[in-house]
Amino acid sequence: MSGASEQATSPLTAISNAMVRLHKEQFGRGPTNARSHFAGPDTLVCVLEDVLLPAERKLVEMGEHQRVRETRMAFQVATAAEFVGAIEQIVNRKVRAFSSSTDVVTDIVFENFLFERDGASGDGARAQGDGQVL
Protein backbone atom coordinates (compact mmCIF):
# COMPACT_ATOMS: atom_id res chain seq x y z
CA MET A 1 0.00 0.00 0.00
CA SER A 2 2.86 2.44 0.62
CA GLY A 3 3.78 2.25 -3.06
CA ALA A 4 0.30 3.39 -4.07
CA SER A 5 0.31 6.29 -1.63
CA GLU A 6 3.77 7.37 -2.82
CA GLN A 7 2.52 7.42 -6.43
CA ALA A 8 -0.49 9.53 -5.40
CA THR A 9 1.76 12.21 -3.87
CA SER A 10 1.83 15.28 -6.09
CA PRO A 11 5.19 16.81 -7.00
CA LEU A 12 4.35 19.90 -4.93
CA THR A 13 3.64 17.76 -1.87
CA ALA A 14 6.85 15.78 -2.45
CA ILE A 15 8.77 19.06 -2.69
CA SER A 16 7.27 20.37 0.56
CA ASN A 17 8.04 17.08 2.30
CA ALA A 18 11.64 17.20 1.02
CA MET A 19 12.08 20.75 2.33
CA VAL A 20 10.80 19.72 5.78
CA ARG A 21 13.11 16.69 5.81
CA LEU A 22 16.15 18.69 4.73
CA HIS A 23 15.54 21.43 7.28
CA LYS A 24 15.20 18.80 9.99
CA GLU A 25 18.43 17.10 8.89
CA GLN A 26 20.41 20.32 8.46
CA PHE A 27 19.06 22.43 11.33
CA GLY A 28 17.92 19.75 13.78
CA ARG A 29 14.29 20.84 13.54
CA GLY A 30 11.89 21.12 10.63
CA PRO A 31 9.18 23.67 9.95
CA THR A 32 5.65 22.93 11.16
CA ASN A 33 4.07 24.13 7.92
CA ALA A 34 5.39 23.92 4.37
CA ARG A 35 3.81 24.78 1.04
CA SER A 36 5.32 24.81 -2.42
CA HIS A 37 4.08 26.71 -5.46
CA PHE A 38 5.13 27.07 -9.06
CA ALA A 39 5.47 30.77 -9.83
CA GLY A 40 5.44 30.56 -13.59
CA PRO A 41 7.05 27.97 -15.85
CA ASP A 42 10.57 28.10 -14.42
CA THR A 43 10.25 29.21 -10.80
CA LEU A 44 9.45 27.27 -7.64
CA VAL A 45 8.84 28.92 -4.27
CA CYS A 46 8.69 26.93 -1.02
CA VAL A 47 7.22 28.73 2.00
CA LEU A 48 8.26 27.22 5.34
CA GLU A 49 6.73 28.43 8.60
CA ASP A 50 7.82 28.04 12.22
CA VAL A 51 11.41 27.30 11.26
CA LEU A 52 13.58 29.05 13.85
CA LEU A 53 15.40 27.10 16.51
CA PRO A 54 14.73 28.02 20.16
CA ALA A 55 18.13 29.74 20.42
CA GLU A 56 17.40 31.72 17.25
CA ARG A 57 14.07 32.84 18.69
CA LYS A 58 15.89 34.09 21.79
CA LEU A 59 18.30 36.04 19.58
CA VAL A 60 15.34 37.59 17.74
CA GLU A 61 13.80 38.58 21.09
CA MET A 62 17.12 40.28 21.92
CA GLY A 63 16.95 42.22 18.66
CA GLU A 64 19.71 40.21 16.96
CA HIS A 65 17.76 39.86 13.70
CA GLN A 66 20.74 40.30 11.40
CA ARG A 67 22.82 37.74 13.29
CA VAL A 68 20.08 35.12 12.81
CA ARG A 69 19.74 36.01 9.10
CA GLU A 70 23.49 35.77 8.54
CA THR A 71 23.80 32.43 10.33
CA ARG A 72 20.83 30.98 8.42
CA MET A 73 22.30 32.21 5.14
CA ALA A 74 25.68 30.64 5.91
CA PHE A 75 24.02 27.29 6.67
CA GLN A 76 21.96 27.46 3.47
CA VAL A 77 25.02 28.22 1.34
CA ALA A 78 26.85 25.30 2.96
CA THR A 79 23.97 22.90 2.22
CA ALA A 80 22.74 24.28 -1.12
CA ALA A 81 23.76 21.14 -3.02
CA GLU A 82 21.44 18.99 -0.89
CA PHE A 83 18.48 21.32 -1.47
CA VAL A 84 19.11 21.65 -5.20
CA GLY A 85 19.66 17.90 -5.60
CA ALA A 86 16.39 17.04 -3.88
CA ILE A 87 14.41 19.43 -6.08
CA GLU A 88 16.09 18.29 -9.30
CA GLN A 89 15.28 14.68 -8.45
CA ILE A 90 11.60 15.39 -7.75
CA VAL A 91 10.94 17.82 -10.62
CA ASN A 92 13.35 16.20 -13.07
CA ARG A 93 14.65 19.58 -14.19
CA LYS A 94 18.02 21.27 -13.73
CA VAL A 95 18.09 24.07 -11.16
CA ARG A 96 19.78 27.16 -12.55
CA ALA A 97 19.72 29.21 -9.33
CA PHE A 98 18.79 28.69 -5.68
CA SER A 99 18.17 31.37 -3.09
CA SER A 100 16.99 31.19 0.48
CA SER A 101 15.72 34.02 2.64
CA THR A 102 14.53 34.20 6.22
CA ASP A 103 12.03 36.61 7.71
CA VAL A 104 13.05 36.29 11.35
CA VAL A 105 10.20 38.45 12.64
CA THR A 106 7.48 36.21 11.16
CA ASP A 107 9.57 33.00 11.45
CA ILE A 108 9.23 32.14 7.75
CA VAL A 109 11.79 30.86 5.26
CA PHE A 110 11.43 31.13 1.50
CA GLU A 111 13.34 28.60 -0.58
CA ASN A 112 13.41 29.76 -4.21
CA PHE A 113 14.49 27.73 -7.22
CA LEU A 114 14.87 28.88 -10.82
CA PHE A 115 14.99 26.09 -13.40
CA GLU A 116 16.84 25.96 -16.68
CA ARG A 117 14.44 26.62 -19.51
CA ASP A 118 13.12 23.38 -20.92
CA GLY A 119 11.43 23.98 -24.26
CA ALA A 120 10.28 20.36 -24.44
CA SER A 121 8.19 20.46 -21.28
CA GLY A 122 6.64 23.90 -21.81
CA ASP A 123 5.11 25.22 -18.61
CA GLY A 124 7.00 23.61 -15.72
CA ALA A 125 4.01 23.85 -13.43
CA ARG A 126 1.77 21.97 -15.84
CA ALA A 127 4.47 19.47 -16.74
CA GLN A 128 4.95 18.57 -13.08
CA GLY A 129 1.37 18.82 -11.84
CA ASP A 130 -1.35 21.40 -11.95
CA GLY A 131 0.65 23.99 -9.98
CA GLN A 132 -2.22 24.56 -7.60
CA VAL A 133 -1.61 25.70 -4.06
CA LEU A 134 -1.44 22.78 -1.66
Tab-separated table of C-alpha atoms in Angstrom:
chain	number	residue	atom	x	y	z
A	1	MET	CA	0.000	0.000	0.000
A	2	SER	CA	2.862	2.442	0.623
A	3	GLY	CA	3.781	2.252	-3.063
A	4	ALA	CA	0.298	3.391	-4.070
A	5	SER	CA	0.313	6.292	-1.629
A	6	GLU	CA	3.768	7.372	-2.819
A	7	GLN	CA	2.520	7.417	-6.434
A	8	ALA	CA	-0.486	9.531	-5.397
A	9	THR	CA	1.763	12.208	-3.868
A	10	SER	CA	1.831	15.285	-6.092
A	11	PRO	CA	5.185	16.812	-7.004
A	12	LEU	CA	4.353	19.902	-4.928
A	13	THR	CA	3.638	17.760	-1.866
A	14	ALA	CA	6.846	15.781	-2.448
A	15	ILE	CA	8.768	19.063	-2.688
A	16	SER	CA	7.266	20.374	0.558
A	17	ASN	CA	8.043	17.080	2.299
A	18	ALA	CA	11.637	17.200	1.022
A	19	MET	CA	12.081	20.751	2.332
A	20	VAL	CA	10.798	19.722	5.780
A	21	ARG	CA	13.108	16.686	5.807
A	22	LEU	CA	16.152	18.690	4.728
A	23	HIS	CA	15.537	21.426	7.283
A	24	LYS	CA	15.196	18.800	9.989
A	25	GLU	CA	18.429	17.103	8.892
A	26	GLN	CA	20.408	20.320	8.460
A	27	PHE	CA	19.058	22.427	11.328
A	28	GLY	CA	17.918	19.754	13.783
A	29	ARG	CA	14.290	20.837	13.535
A	30	GLY	CA	11.888	21.118	10.625
A	31	PRO	CA	9.182	23.670	9.947
A	32	THR	CA	5.652	22.935	11.163
A	33	ASN	CA	4.067	24.130	7.921
A	34	ALA	CA	5.392	23.925	4.371
A	35	ARG	CA	3.812	24.777	1.039
A	36	SER	CA	5.319	24.811	-2.418
A	37	HIS	CA	4.084	26.708	-5.458
A	38	PHE	CA	5.129	27.067	-9.065
A	39	ALA	CA	5.471	30.769	-9.829
A	40	GLY	CA	5.440	30.558	-13.592
A	41	PRO	CA	7.046	27.971	-15.851
A	42	ASP	CA	10.568	28.101	-14.423
A	43	THR	CA	10.252	29.212	-10.804
A	44	LEU	CA	9.452	27.275	-7.638
A	45	VAL	CA	8.840	28.917	-4.267
A	46	CYS	CA	8.692	26.934	-1.018
A	47	VAL	CA	7.224	28.729	2.004
A	48	LEU	CA	8.255	27.216	5.344
A	49	GLU	CA	6.731	28.432	8.601
A	50	ASP	CA	7.825	28.044	12.225
A	51	VAL	CA	11.415	27.305	11.264
A	52	LEU	CA	13.584	29.050	13.854
A	53	LEU	CA	15.399	27.097	16.508
A	54	PRO	CA	14.731	28.016	20.162
A	55	ALA	CA	18.133	29.738	20.425
A	56	GLU	CA	17.402	31.715	17.246
A	57	ARG	CA	14.067	32.837	18.694
A	58	LYS	CA	15.894	34.094	21.790
A	59	LEU	CA	18.298	36.042	19.579
A	60	VAL	CA	15.339	37.590	17.743
A	61	GLU	CA	13.800	38.578	21.089
A	62	MET	CA	17.119	40.276	21.921
A	63	GLY	CA	16.946	42.224	18.664
A	64	GLU	CA	19.711	40.214	16.963
A	65	HIS	CA	17.762	39.856	13.697
A	66	GLN	CA	20.741	40.299	11.398
A	67	ARG	CA	22.817	37.742	13.289
A	68	VAL	CA	20.081	35.121	12.810
A	69	ARG	CA	19.739	36.010	9.099
A	70	GLU	CA	23.493	35.769	8.535
A	71	THR	CA	23.796	32.429	10.327
A	72	ARG	CA	20.835	30.978	8.422
A	73	MET	CA	22.296	32.208	5.139
A	74	ALA	CA	25.681	30.637	5.905
A	75	PHE	CA	24.024	27.293	6.667
A	76	GLN	CA	21.961	27.462	3.469
A	77	VAL	CA	25.020	28.221	1.341
A	78	ALA	CA	26.851	25.300	2.962
A	79	THR	CA	23.971	22.897	2.224
A	80	ALA	CA	22.736	24.284	-1.118
A	81	ALA	CA	23.761	21.145	-3.022
A	82	GLU	CA	21.444	18.993	-0.895
A	83	PHE	CA	18.479	21.318	-1.465
A	84	VAL	CA	19.108	21.651	-5.203
A	85	GLY	CA	19.665	17.905	-5.598
A	86	ALA	CA	16.391	17.042	-3.879
A	87	ILE	CA	14.414	19.430	-6.077
A	88	GLU	CA	16.095	18.288	-9.298
A	89	GLN	CA	15.281	14.678	-8.454
A	90	ILE	CA	11.602	15.393	-7.755
A	91	VAL	CA	10.937	17.816	-10.617
A	92	ASN	CA	13.353	16.196	-13.071
A	93	ARG	CA	14.653	19.582	-14.191
A	94	LYS	CA	18.016	21.274	-13.735
A	95	VAL	CA	18.086	24.068	-11.159
A	96	ARG	CA	19.784	27.159	-12.548
A	97	ALA	CA	19.718	29.209	-9.328
A	98	PHE	CA	18.789	28.688	-5.682
A	99	SER	CA	18.172	31.370	-3.089
A	100	SER	CA	16.985	31.195	0.485
A	101	SER	CA	15.718	34.024	2.639
A	102	THR	CA	14.526	34.195	6.216
A	103	ASP	CA	12.034	36.612	7.709
A	104	VAL	CA	13.053	36.290	11.349
A	105	VAL	CA	10.197	38.446	12.642
A	106	THR	CA	7.481	36.208	11.164
A	107	ASP	CA	9.571	32.997	11.448
A	108	ILE	CA	9.227	32.141	7.753
A	109	VAL	CA	11.792	30.860	5.262
A	110	PHE	CA	11.426	31.135	1.503
A	111	GLU	CA	13.340	28.597	-0.584
A	112	ASN	CA	13.411	29.758	-4.211
A	113	PHE	CA	14.488	27.726	-7.222
A	114	LEU	CA	14.874	28.879	-10.824
A	115	PHE	CA	14.989	26.091	-13.396
A	116	GLU	CA	16.843	25.961	-16.684
A	117	ARG	CA	14.440	26.616	-19.509
A	118	ASP	CA	13.117	23.379	-20.922
A	119	GLY	CA	11.431	23.978	-24.259
A	120	ALA	CA	10.281	20.362	-24.442
A	121	SER	CA	8.189	20.455	-21.277
A	122	GLY	CA	6.638	23.903	-21.807
A	123	ASP	CA	5.109	25.222	-18.608
A	124	GLY	CA	7.004	23.610	-15.719
A	125	ALA	CA	4.006	23.853	-13.432
A	126	ARG	CA	1.769	21.968	-15.838
A	127	ALA	CA	4.471	19.467	-16.736
A	128	GLN	CA	4.948	18.565	-13.080
A	129	GLY	CA	1.372	18.824	-11.839
A	130	ASP	CA	-1.351	21.395	-11.946
A	131	GLY	CA	0.648	23.985	-9.984
A	132	GLN	CA	-2.224	24.564	-7.595
A	133	VAL	CA	-1.607	25.703	-4.062
A	134	LEU	CA	-1.435	22.777	-1.655
